[in-house]
Coordinates of C-alpha atoms in Angstrom, one line a residue:
M24 CA -27.9 45.1 -22.9
K25 CA -28.5 44.4 -19.2
S26 CA -31.9 46.1 -19.1
R27 CA -32.9 44.3 -22.3
E28 CA -32.1 40.8 -20.7
T29 CA -33.9 41.9 -17.5
L30 CA -37.0 42.9 -19.5
L31 CA -36.9 39.5 -21.3
R32 CA -36.6 37.6 -18.1
L33 CA -39.5 39.7 -16.7
K34 CA -41.7 38.9 -19.7
R35 CA -40.9 35.2 -19.3
F36 CA -41.7 35.1 -15.7
Q37 CA -45.0 36.9 -16.4
V38 CA -45.9 34.2 -19.1
D39 CA -44.9 31.4 -16.6
E40 CA -47.1 32.9 -14.0
K41 CA -50.1 33.2 -16.3
R42 CA -49.5 29.5 -17.3
R43 CA -49.5 28.4 -13.8
R44 CA -52.7 30.4 -13.1
V45 CA -54.4 28.6 -16.2
S46 CA -53.2 25.2 -15.0
Q47 CA -54.4 25.7 -11.5
I48 CA -57.9 26.8 -12.7
E49 CA -58.0 23.8 -15.1
M50 CA -57.1 21.5 -12.2
M51 CA -59.8 23.0 -10.0
I52 CA -62.5 22.6 -12.7
A53 CA -61.3 19.0 -13.2
E54 CA -61.4 18.3 -9.4
F55 CA -65.0 19.9 -9.1
H56 CA -66.2 17.6 -12.0
R57 CA -64.6 14.6 -10.3
M58 CA -66.2 15.4 -7.0
A59 CA -69.7 16.0 -8.8
T60 CA -69.3 12.6 -10.5
D61 CA -68.6 11.0 -7.0
L62 CA -71.6 12.6 -5.6
D63 CA -73.7 11.5 -8.5
R64 CA -72.7 8.0 -7.7
E65 CA -73.4 8.4 -4.1
I66 CA -76.9 9.9 -4.9
Q67 CA -77.7 7.0 -7.2
S68 CA -76.6 4.5 -4.5
E69 CA -78.7 6.2 -1.9
E70 CA -81.7 6.3 -4.2
T71 CA -81.2 2.7 -5.1
R72 CA -81.0 1.8 -1.3
A73 CA -84.1 3.8 -0.4
G74 CA -86.1 2.8 -3.6
I75 CA -87.1 6.5 -4.1
S76 CA -85.5 8.4 -6.9
D77 CA -88.0 11.5 -6.8
P78 CA -86.3 14.4 -4.8
A79 CA -89.9 15.8 -4.3
H80 CA -91.0 12.7 -2.6
F81 CA -91.5 13.2 1.2
A82 CA -89.4 10.2 2.0
Y83 CA -86.6 11.0 -0.4
P84 CA -83.4 10.4 1.6
T85 CA -81.9 13.4 3.4
Y86 CA -78.3 12.5 2.6
A87 CA -79.3 12.3 -1.1
K88 CA -80.9 15.7 -0.8
A89 CA -77.9 17.3 0.6
A90 CA -75.5 15.4 -1.9
L91 CA -77.7 17.0 -4.7
G92 CA -77.1 20.5 -3.3
R93 CA -73.5 19.9 -3.0
R94 CA -73.2 18.5 -6.5
D95 CA -75.2 21.5 -7.9
N96 CA -73.0 23.9 -6.2
L97 CA -69.8 22.1 -7.4
R98 CA -71.1 22.3 -11.1
Q99 CA -72.0 25.9 -10.6
S100 CA -68.5 26.7 -9.2
A101 CA -66.9 24.8 -12.1
D102 CA -69.1 26.9 -14.6
N103 CA -68.0 30.2 -12.8
L104 CA -64.4 29.0 -13.1
K105 CA -64.8 28.5 -16.8
G106 CA -65.2 32.2 -17.1
Q107 CA -62.1 32.9 -15.1
L108 CA -60.3 30.3 -17.1
D109 CA -61.3 32.1 -20.4
E110 CA -59.9 35.4 -18.8
A111 CA -56.7 33.7 -17.7
K112 CA -56.1 32.2 -21.1
A113 CA -56.6 35.7 -22.8
E114 CA -54.1 37.1 -20.3
L115 CA -51.7 34.3 -21.1
Q116 CA -51.9 34.9 -24.8
E117 CA -51.4 38.7 -24.3
A118 CA -48.4 38.1 -22.1
F119 CA -47.0 35.6 -24.5
E120 CA -47.4 38.1 -27.5
D121 CA -45.6 40.8 -25.4
M122 CA -42.8 38.3 -24.5
K123 CA -42.5 37.5 -28.3
K124 CA -42.2 41.1 -29.2
V125 CA -39.4 41.5 -26.8
E126 CA -37.6 38.4 -28.0
I127 CA -37.9 39.6 -31.6
L128 CA -36.6 43.1 -30.7
D129 CA -33.7 41.3 -28.8
D130 CA -33.0 39.1 -31.8
R131 CA -32.9 42.2 -34.1
E132 CA -30.7 44.2 -31.7
R133 CA -28.2 41.2 -31.2
A134 CA -28.1 40.7 -35.1
S135 CA -27.4 44.4 -35.5
E136 CA -24.6 44.2 -32.9
R137 CA -23.1 41.2 -34.6
A138 CA -23.4 42.9 -37.9
A139 CA -21.6 45.9 -36.4
E140 CA -18.8 43.7 -34.8
T141 CA -18.3 41.8 -38.1
A142 CA -17.9 45.1 -40.0
R143 CA -15.3 46.3 -37.3
D144 CA -13.4 43.0 -37.6
Q145 CA -13.4 43.2 -41.3
A146 CA -12.1 46.8 -41.1
V147 CA -9.2 45.7 -39.0
M148 CA -8.5 42.8 -41.1
D149 CA -8.5 45.0 -44.2
S150 CA -6.2 47.5 -42.6
I151 CA -3.9 44.5 -41.6
G152 CA -3.9 43.2 -45.1
L153 CA -3.3 46.7 -46.5
R154 CA -0.3 47.2 -44.1
T155 CA 1.4 43.9 -45.1
R156 CA 1.1 44.7 -48.8
A157 CA 2.7 48.1 -48.4

């Protein structure tokens, strides 16, 4: 009984940890996209200010070039994190399935224990009933 509860608690903890990891990765991806969008606005502003929008132009603003590089790095990092996110979701699904198996087993064992207890109680009541009739 105690080990079953401990196992169930462990499985729930593992599922919670996997959920946190998925959530953290999703937040990181969202943050990278937000930062890339901010950089896009800054690049656009710098290009407008300079009047040059071609990065290959010799007078293209240095800040805009650097921001382009940072933006591209952020997008690449977000894309890399999507692979990790897929793995983390698969691990979460597996952990959730394991937890459900343990919960189902726990429910079956509890039902079996309740049925045995009910049968014992009924046997006691039957013996009391038979004694009072005799």
